[in-house]
Amino acid sequence: MIAIIDYGVGNLKSVYKALNSLGFHTIIAKKNEEILNSNALILPGVGAFRDAMSQLSSSGLKEGLLKSVEVGKPVLGICLGMQLLFDKSFEDGEFDGLGLMEGEIHRFDKGLKVPHMGWNHLKKHIDDPIGKELKDNEYVYFVHSYYLKTKEHQNVIYWCNYGMEFPALIRKNNIIGMQFHPEKSGKTGIQLLKNFGELVG
């Protein structure tokens, strides 16, 4: 069972529909009990980093998420949900994230139109099961004004270029982050969600 964490700031329904269409038993989780009873988690997110972290903490769902990470469940962060997995963000201030992977979230350089919105291609860095069946330069859909800076380049599966290179898909053990929206990325996105579902033991 895959639990999509509902902490009040996510685009849940499209992710839920996509996973169910692939045959994965999926729920929208609003309680820690549902999170702890799941086999895998998805942390979606739309909006501001500070508000998302506040909602995740005040809802009490942060505890279930962290416990699930500790026991090795596959966890997928999507868009803002990916950014929350890292150390901190400089979106409208400086705010701590979950600290599950090393890196910081920064605004795109001046001169680049923000948000980075629309289709852009993935540049493969290393082979990983999450990218199974994908060809080089597959297109996916982005909507974001902030991007990940990390020194852990060995964990970057795909890069993207928007005036500069930034990590588009990153994985460290059981934790996966996708800066783009797989649920809005056509066949490529569906394949990525399928690959994630197949990681579930």
Coordinates of N, CA and C in Angstrom, one line a residue:
M1 N 0.8 -1.2 0.0 CA 0.0 0.0 0.0 C 0.9 1.3 0.0
I2 N 0.6 2.2 -0.9 CA 1.3 3.5 -1.0 C 0.4 4.5 -0.3
A3 N 0.9 5.3 0.6 CA 0.2 6.4 1.3 C 0.7 7.7 0.8
I4 N -0.2 8.5 0.3 CA 0.0 9.9 -0.1 C -0.3 10.8 1.1
I5 N 0.7 11.5 1.6 CA 0.5 12.2 2.8 C -0.3 13.5 2.6
D6 N -1.4 13.6 3.2 CA -2.2 14.8 3.1 C -2.0 15.7 4.3
Y7 N -1.1 16.7 4.1 CA -0.9 17.7 5.2 C -1.4 19.1 4.8
G8 N -2.3 19.1 3.8 CA -3.0 20.4 3.5 C -2.4 21.2 2.4
V9 N -1.3 20.8 1.8 CA -0.7 21.7 0.8 C -0.3 20.9 -0.5
G10 N -0.9 19.7 -0.7 CA -0.4 18.9 -1.8 C -1.5 18.8 -2.9
N11 N -0.9 18.5 -4.1 CA -1.8 18.2 -5.2 C -2.0 16.7 -5.2
L12 N -3.0 16.2 -4.5 CA -3.1 14.8 -4.2 C -3.9 14.0 -5.2
K13 N -5.0 14.5 -5.7 CA -5.9 13.7 -6.5 C -5.3 13.1 -7.8
S14 N -4.5 14.0 -8.5 CA -3.9 13.5 -9.7 C -2.8 12.4 -9.5
V15 N -2.1 12.5 -8.4 CA -1.1 11.5 -8.1 C -1.8 10.2 -7.7
Y16 N -2.9 10.4 -6.9 CA -3.7 9.2 -6.5 C -4.3 8.5 -7.7
K17 N -4.9 9.2 -8.6 CA -5.5 8.6 -9.8 C -4.4 7.9 -10.6
A18 N -3.3 8.5 -10.8 CA -2.2 7.9 -11.6 C -1.8 6.6 -11.0
L19 N -1.5 6.5 -9.7 CA -1.1 5.3 -9.1 C -2.1 4.2 -9.1
N20 N -3.4 4.6 -8.9 CA -4.5 3.6 -9.0 C -4.6 3.1 -10.4
S21 N -4.4 3.9 -11.4 CA -4.6 3.5 -12.8 C -3.5 2.4 -13.1
L22 N -2.4 2.5 -12.3 CA -1.3 1.5 -12.5 C -1.5 0.2 -11.7
G23 N -2.6 0.2 -10.9 CA -2.9 -1.0 -10.2 C -2.3 -1.0 -8.8
F24 N -1.7 0.1 -8.3 CA -1.2 0.1 -7.0 C -2.2 0.5 -6.0
H25 N -2.3 -0.2 -4.9 CA -3.2 0.1 -3.8 C -2.7 1.4 -3.1
T26 N -3.5 2.5 -3.2 CA -3.1 3.8 -2.8 C -4.1 4.4 -1.9
I27 N -3.7 5.1 -0.9 CA -4.6 5.8 0.0 C -4.1 7.2 0.2
I28 N -5.0 8.1 0.5 CA -4.6 9.5 1.0 C -4.6 9.5 2.5
A29 N -3.4 9.6 3.1 CA -3.2 9.5 4.5 C -3.3 10.8 5.3
K30 N -4.2 10.8 6.2 CA -4.4 12.0 7.1 C -4.0 11.7 8.5
K31 N -3.6 10.4 8.8 CA -3.3 10.0 10.2 C -2.0 9.3 10.2
N32 N -1.2 9.4 11.3 CA 0.0 8.7 11.4 C -0.1 7.2 11.3
E33 N -1.3 6.7 11.8 CA -1.5 5.3 11.8 C -1.5 4.8 10.3
E34 N -2.1 5.6 9.4 CA -2.2 5.2 8.0 C -0.8 5.2 7.4
I35 N 0.0 6.2 7.8 CA 1.4 6.3 7.3 C 2.2 5.1 7.8
L36 N 2.1 4.8 9.1 CA 2.9 3.7 9.6 C 2.5 2.3 9.1
N37 N 1.2 2.2 8.7 CA 0.8 0.9 8.2 C 1.0 0.8 6.7
S38 N 1.5 1.8 6.0 CA 1.8 1.7 4.6 C 3.1 1.0 4.3
N39 N 3.3 0.7 3.0 CA 4.6 0.1 2.6 C 5.5 1.2 1.9
A40 N 4.9 2.3 1.5 CA 5.7 3.4 0.9 C 4.9 4.7 1.0
L41 N 5.6 5.8 0.9 CA 5.0 7.1 1.1 C 5.3 8.0 -0.1
I42 N 4.4 8.9 -0.3 CA 4.6 10.0 -1.3 C 4.3 11.3 -0.5
L43 N 5.2 12.2 -0.6 CA 5.1 13.6 0.0 C 4.9 14.6 -1.2
P44 N 3.7 15.0 -1.5 CA 3.5 15.9 -2.5 C 3.7 17.3 -2.0
G45 N 3.5 18.4 -2.7 CA 3.6 19.7 -2.2 C 3.4 20.8 -3.3
V46 N 2.6 21.8 -2.9 CA 2.4 22.9 -3.8 C 2.4 24.1 -2.8
G47 N 3.2 25.2 -3.2 CA 3.1 26.4 -2.3 C 4.5 26.7 -1.7
A48 N 4.5 27.4 -0.5 CA 5.7 27.9 0.1 C 6.3 26.9 1.0
F49 N 7.6 26.9 1.1 CA 8.4 25.9 1.9 C 8.0 26.1 3.4
R50 N 8.0 27.3 3.9 CA 7.8 27.6 5.3 C 6.4 27.1 5.7
D51 N 5.4 27.4 4.9 CA 4.0 27.0 5.2 C 3.9 25.4 5.2
A52 N 4.6 24.8 4.2 CA 4.5 23.4 4.1 C 5.1 22.7 5.3
M53 N 6.3 23.2 5.7 CA 6.9 22.6 6.9 C 6.1 22.8 8.2
S54 N 5.5 24.0 8.3 CA 4.6 24.3 9.4 C 3.4 23.3 9.5
Q55 N 2.8 23.1 8.3 CA 1.6 22.2 8.2 C 2.0 20.8 8.5
L56 N 3.2 20.4 8.0 CA 3.6 19.0 8.2 C 3.9 18.7 9.7
S57 N 4.4 19.7 10.4 CA 4.7 19.6 11.8 C 3.4 19.7 12.6
S58 N 2.6 20.7 12.4 CA 1.4 20.9 13.2 C 0.4 19.8 13.0
S59 N 0.4 19.2 11.9 CA -0.6 18.1 11.6 C -0.2 16.8 12.3
G60 N 1.1 16.7 12.8 CA 1.6 15.6 13.5 C 2.1 14.5 12.5
L61 N 2.0 14.7 11.2 CA 2.3 13.7 10.2 C 3.8 13.6 10.0
K62 N 4.6 14.6 10.4 CA 6.0 14.6 10.3 C 6.6 13.4 11.0
E63 N 6.1 13.1 12.2 CA 6.6 11.9 13.0 C 6.4 10.6 12.3
G64 N 5.3 10.4 11.7 CA 5.1 9.1 10.9 C 6.0 9.0 9.7
L65 N 6.2 10.2 9.1 CA 7.1 10.2 7.9 C 8.5 9.8 8.3
L66 N 9.0 10.4 9.4 CA 10.4 10.2 9.8 C 10.6 8.8 10.3
K67 N 9.6 8.2 11.0 CA 9.7 6.8 11.4 C 9.7 5.9 10.2
S68 N 8.9 6.2 9.2 CA 8.9 5.4 8.0 C 10.2 5.4 7.2
V69 N 10.8 6.6 7.2 CA 12.2 6.7 6.6 C 13.2 5.8 7.3
E70 N 13.1 5.9 8.6 CA 14.1 5.1 9.5 C 14.0 3.6 9.2
V71 N 12.8 3.1 9.0 CA 12.7 1.6 8.8 C 12.9 1.2 7.3
G72 N 13.2 2.2 6.5 CA 13.6 1.9 5.1 C 12.5 1.8 4.1
K73 N 11.3 2.4 4.4 CA 10.2 2.4 3.4 C 10.6 3.3 2.2
P74 N 10.3 3.0 1.0 CA 10.5 3.9 -0.1 C 9.6 5.2 0.1
V75 N 10.3 6.3 0.0 CA 9.6 7.6 0.1 C 9.9 8.5 -1.1
L76 N 8.9 9.1 -1.7 CA 9.0 9.9 -2.9 C 8.5 11.3 -2.5
G77 N 9.4 12.3 -2.7 CA 8.9 13.7 -2.6 C 8.8 14.3 -4.0
I78 N 7.6 15.0 -4.2 CA 7.3 15.6 -5.5 C 7.3 17.1 -5.4
C79 N 8.1 17.8 -6.3 CA 8.1 19.2 -6.4 C 8.5 19.8 -5.0
L80 N 7.6 20.6 -4.4 CA 7.9 21.1 -3.1 C 8.2 20.0 -2.1
G81 N 7.5 18.9 -2.2 CA 7.7 17.7 -1.4 C 9.1 17.2 -1.4
M82 N 9.7 17.3 -2.6 CA 11.2 17.0 -2.8 C 12.0 18.0 -2.0
Q83 N 11.7 19.3 -2.1 CA 12.5 20.3 -1.5 C 12.5 20.1 0.1
L84 N 11.4 19.7 0.6 CA 11.2 19.5 2.1 C 12.2 18.5 2.6
L85 N 12.6 17.6 1.8 CA 13.5 16.5 2.2 C 14.9 16.9 2.6
F86 N 15.3 18.2 2.2 CA 16.6 18.6 2.4 C 16.8 19.5 3.6
D87 N 18.0 20.0 3.8 CA 18.4 20.7 5.0 C 17.7 22.0 5.3
K88 N 17.6 22.8 4.3 CA 17.0 24.1 4.5 C 16.6 24.8 3.2
S89 N 15.8 25.8 3.3 CA 15.4 26.6 2.1 C 15.5 28.1 2.4
F90 N 15.9 28.8 1.3 CA 16.0 30.3 1.4 C 14.9 30.9 0.7
E91 N 13.7 30.3 0.7 CA 12.5 30.9 0.1 C 11.8 31.9 1.1
D92 N 12.0 33.2 0.9 CA 11.4 34.2 1.7 C 11.9 34.1 3.2
G93 N 13.2 33.9 3.3 CA 13.8 33.7 4.6 C 14.7 32.5 4.6
E94 N 14.9 32.0 5.8 CA 15.8 30.8 5.9 C 15.0 29.8 6.9
F95 N 14.7 28.7 6.3 CA 13.8 27.7 7.1 C 14.4 26.3 7.0
D96 N 14.4 25.6 8.1 CA 14.9 24.2 8.2 C 13.9 23.3 7.5
G97 N 14.5 22.3 6.8 CA 13.7 21.3 6.2 C 13.8 20.0 7.0
L98 N 13.5 18.9 6.4 CA 13.5 17.6 7.1 C 14.9 17.0 7.4
G99 N 15.8 17.5 6.6 CA 17.2 17.1 6.8 C 17.5 15.6 6.4
L100 N 16.7 15.0 5.6 CA 16.9 13.6 5.2 C 17.9 13.4 4.1
M101 N 18.2 14.5 3.4 CA 19.3 14.5 2.4 C 20.0 15.8 2.5
E102 N 21.3 15.8 2.1 CA 22.1 17.1 2.2 C 21.8 18.0 1.0
G103 N 21.6 19.3 1.3 CA 21.4 20.2 0.3 C 20.5 21.4 0.7
E104 N 20.5 22.4 0.0 CA 19.8 23.7 0.3 C 18.9 24.1 -1.0
I105 N 17.8 24.7 -0.7 CA 16.9 25.2 -1.7 C 17.1 26.7 -2.0
H106 N 17.5 27.0 -3.2 CA 17.7 28.4 -3.6 C 16.9 28.9 -4.7
R107 N 16.7 30.2 -4.8 CA 15.9 30.8 -5.9 C 16.8 30.8 -7.2
F108 N 16.2 30.6 -8.3 CA 16.9 30.6 -9.6 C 17.6 32.0 -9.7
D109 N 18.7 32.0 -10.4 CA 19.5 33.2 -10.6 C 18.7 34.3 -11.2
K110 N 19.1 35.5 -10.9 CA 18.4 36.7 -11.6 C 18.7 36.6 -13.1
G111 N 17.7 37.0 -13.8 CA 17.8 36.9 -15.3 C 17.1 35.8 -15.8
L112 N 16.8 34.8 -15.0 CA 16.0 33.6 -15.4 C 14.5 33.9 -15.1
K113 N 13.6 33.7 -16.0 CA 12.2 33.9 -15.7 C 11.7 32.8 -14.7
V114 N 11.0 33.3 -13.7 CA 10.5 32.3 -12.7 C 9.0 32.6 -12.6
P115 N 8.2 31.5 -12.4 CA 8.7 30.1 -12.2 C 9.2 29.5 -13.5
H116 N 10.1 28.5 -13.3 CA 10.5 27.6 -14.4 C 9.3 26.7 -14.6
M117 N 8.5 27.0 -15.7 CA 7.2 26.4 -15.9 C 7.1 25.8 -17.3
G118 N 6.8 24.5 -17.4 CA 6.6 23.9 -18.6 C 7.4 22.6 -18.8
W119 N 7.5 22.2 -20.0 CA 8.2 20.9 -20.3 C 9.7 21.2 -20.5
N120 N 10.5 20.3 -19.9 CA 12.0 20.3 -20.1 C 12.5 18.9 -20.0
H121 N 13.7 18.7 -20.6 CA 14.1 17.3 -20.7 C 15.1 16.9 -19.5
L122 N 15.1 15.6 -19.3 CA 16.0 15.0 -18.3 C 17.3 14.6 -18.9
K123 N 18.4 14.9 -18.2 CA 19.7 14.4 -18.7 C 20.2 13.4 -17.7
K124 N 20.3 12.2 -18.1 CA 20.7 11.1 -17.2 C 22.2 11.3 -16.7
H125 N 22.3 11.1 -15.4 CA 23.6 11.1 -14.8 C 24.1 9.7 -14.4
I126 N 23.3 9.0 -13.8 CA 23.6 7.6 -13.4 C 22.4 6.7 -13.6
D127 N 22.7 5.4 -13.8 CA 21.6 4.4 -13.9 C 21.1 4.1 -12.6
D128 N 19.7 3.9 -12.5 CA 19.1 3.6 -11.3 C 17.7 2.9 -11.7
P129 N 17.2 2.0 -10.9 CA 15.9 1.4 -11.2 C 14.8 2.4 -11.3
I130 N 14.9 3.5 -10.6 CA 13.8 4.5 -10.7 C 13.6 5.0 -12.2
G131 N 14.7 4.9 -12.9 CA 14.7 5.4 -14.3 C 14.5 4.3 -15.3
K132 N 14.1 3.1 -14.9 CA 13.9 2.0 -15.8 C 13.0 2.3 -16.9
E133 N 13.4 1.9 -18.1 CA 12.6 2.1 -19.4 C 12.6 3.5 -19.9
L134 N 13.2 4.5 -19.3 CA 13.3 5.8 -19.8 C 14.4 5.9 -20.8
K135 N 14.2 6.7 -21.9 CA 15.2 7.0 -22.9 C 15.9 8.3 -22.5
D136 N 17.0 8.5 -23.2 CA 17.7 9.8 -22.9 C 16.8 11.0 -23.4
N137 N 16.9 12.1 -22.6 CA 16.3 13.3 -22.9 C 14.7 13.2 -22.9
E138 N 14.2 12.4 -22.1 CA 12.7 12.4 -21.9 C 12.3 13.7 -21.3
Y139 N 11.1 14.2 -21.7 CA 10.5 15.4 -21.3 C 9.5 15.2 -20.1
V140 N 9.6 16.1 -19.1 CA 8.7 16.1 -18.0 C 8.3 17.5 -17.7
Y141 N 7.3 17.7 -16.8 CA 6.7 19.0 -16.6 C 7.1 19.6 -15.2
F142 N 7.6 20.8 -15.3 CA 8.1 21.5 -14.1 C 7.2 22.8 -13.8
V143 N 7.1 23.1 -12.5 CA 6.6 24.4 -12.1 C 7.3 24.7 -10.8
H144 N 8.3 25.5 -10.8 CA 9.1 25.8 -9.6 C 9.9 27.1 -9.8
S145 N 10.1 27.8 -8.7 CA 11.0 29.0 -8.7 C 12.3 28.8 -8.0
Y146 N 12.3 27.7 -7.2 CA 13.5 27.4 -6.4 C 14.0 26.0 -6.8
Y147 N 15.3 25.8 -6.6 CA 16.0 24.6 -7.0 C 16.9 24.1 -6.0
L148 N 17.3 22.9 -6.1 CA 18.2 22.2 -5.1 C 19.7 22.5 -5.4
K149 N 20.5 22.9 -4.4 CA 21.9 22.9 -4.5 C 22.4 21.8 -3.6
T150 N 23.2 20.9 -4.1 CA 23.7 19.8 -3.3 C 25.1 19.5 -3.7
K151 N 25.9 19.0 -2.8 CA 27.3 18.5 -3.1 C 27.2 17.0 -3.3
E152 N 26.1 16.4 -3.1 CA 26.0 14.9 -3.2 C 25.6 14.6 -4.6
H153 N 26.5 14.9 -5.5 CA 26.2 14.6 -7.0 C 26.1 13.2 -7.3
Q154 N 26.7 12.3 -6.4 CA 26.6 10.9 -6.6 C 25.1 10.4 -6.5
N155 N 24.3 11.2 -5.9 CA 22.9 10.8 -5.7 C 21.9 11.4 -6.7
V156 N 22.5 12.2 -7.6 CA 21.6 12.8 -8.7 C 21.5 11.8 -9.8
I157 N 20.2 11.4 -10.1 CA 19.9 10.4 -11.2 C 19.8 11.1 -12.5
Y158 N 19.0 12.3 -12.5 CA 18.8 13.1 -13.7 C 19.0 14.5 -13.3
W159 N 19.7 15.2 -14.2 CA 19.8 16.7 -14.2 C 18.8 17.3 -15.1
C160 N 18.6 18.6 -15.0 CA 17.8 19.4 -16.0 C 18.6 20.7 -16.2
N161 N 18.4 21.3 -17.3 CA 19.0 22.6 -17.6 C 18.0 23.7 -17.8
Y162 N 18.1 24.7 -17.0 CA 17.2 25.9 -17.2 C 18.1 27.1 -16.9
G163 N 19.0 27.4 -17.9 CA 20.0 28.5 -17.7 C 21.1 28.1 -16.9
M164 N 21.0 26.9 -16.2 CA 22.0 26.3 -15.3 C 21.5 24.9 -15.1
E165 N 22.4 24.1 -14.7 CA 22.1 22.7 -14.3 C 21.6 22.6 -12.9
F166 N 20.5 21.8 -12.7 CA 20.0 21.6 -11.3 C 19.5 20.1 -11.3
P167 N 19.5 19.5 -10.1 CA 19.0 18.2 -10.0 C 17.5 18.1 -10.2
A168 N 17.1 17.2 -11.1 CA 15.7 17.0 -11.4 C 15.2 15.8 -10.7
L169 N 16.0 14.7 -10.5 CA 15.6 13.5 -9.8 C 16.8 13.1 -9.0
I170 N 16.6 12.9 -7.7 CA 17.7 12.5 -6.8 C 17.3 11.3 -6.0
R171 N 18.2 10.5 -5.6 CA 17.9 9.3 -4.8 C 19.0 9.0 -3.8
K172 N 18.7 8.8 -2.6 CA 19.6 8.3 -1.6 C 19.0 7.2 -0.8
N173 N 19.4 6.0 -1.1 CA 18.9 4.8 -0.5 C 17.4 4.7 -0.8
N174 N 16.5 4.8 0.2 CA 15.1 4.6 0.1 C 14.4 6.0 -0.2
I175 N 15.1 7.1 -0.2 CA 14.5 8.4 -0.4 C 14.7 8.9 -1.8
I176 N 13.6 9.3 -2.4 CA 13.7 9.8 -3.8 C 13.0 11.1 -3.9
G177 N 13.6 12.0 -4.7 CA 12.9 13.3 -4.9 C 12.8 13.6 -6.4
M178 N 11.7 14.1 -6.8 CA 11.5 14.5 -8.2 C 11.0 16.0 -8.2
Q179 N 11.8 16.9 -8.8 CA 11.5 18.3 -8.8 C 10.3 18.6 -9.7
F180 N 10.1 17.8 -10.7 CA 9.0 17.9 -11.6 C 7.8 17.2 -11.1
H181 N 6.7 17.3 -11.9 CA 5.5 16.6 -11.5 C 5.3 15.4 -12.4
P182 N 5.6 14.2 -11.9 CA 5.4 13.0 -12.7 C 3.9 12.8 -13.1
E183 N 3.0 13.2 -12.2 CA 1.6 13.0 -12.5 C 1.1 13.9 -13.6
K184 N 1.9 14.9 -14.1 CA 1.5 15.8 -15.2 C 2.5 15.6 -16.4
S185 N 3.3 14.5 -16.3 CA 4.3 14.4 -17.3 C 4.1 13.3 -18.3
G186 N 2.8 13.0 -18.6 CA 2.5 12.0 -19.7 C 3.1 10.6 -19.4
K187 N 3.4 10.0 -20.5 CA 3.9 8.6 -20.4 C 5.2 8.5 -19.6
T188 N 6.0 9.5 -19.7 CA 7.3 9.4 -18.9 C 7.0 9.5 -17.4
G189 N 6.1 10.4 -17.0 CA 5.8 10.4 -15.6 C 5.1 9.2 -15.1
I190 N 4.2 8.6 -15.9 CA 3.6 7.4 -15.5 C 4.6 6.3 -15.3
Q191 N 5.6 6.2 -16.2 CA 6.6 5.2 -16.1 C 7.4 5.4 -14.8
L192 N 7.7 6.6 -14.5 CA 8.4 6.9 -13.2 C 7.6 6.5 -12.0
L193 N 6.3 6.8 -12.0 CA 5.5 6.3 -10.9 C 5.4 4.8 -10.8
K194 N 5.3 4.2 -12.0 CA 5.3 2.7 -12.0 C 6.6 2.2 -11.4
N195 N 7.7 2.8 -11.8 CA 9.0 2.3 -11.3 C 9.1 2.5 -9.8
F196 N 8.5 3.6 -9.3 CA 8.5 3.8 -7.8 C 7.7 2.7 -7.2
G197 N 6.5 2.5 -7.7 CA 5.6 1.5 -7.1 C 6.3 0.1 -7.1
E198 N 7.1 -0.2 -8.1 CA 7.8 -1.5 -8.1 C 8.9 -1.6 -7.1
L199 N 9.3 -0.5 -6.5 CA 10.3 -0.5 -5.5 C 9.7 -1.0 -4.1
V200 N 8.4 -1.0 -4.1 CA 7.7 -1.3 -2.8 C 7.8 -2.8 -2.6
G201 N 8.3 -3.2 -1.4 CA 8.4 -4.6 -1.1 C 7.1 -5.2 -0.6

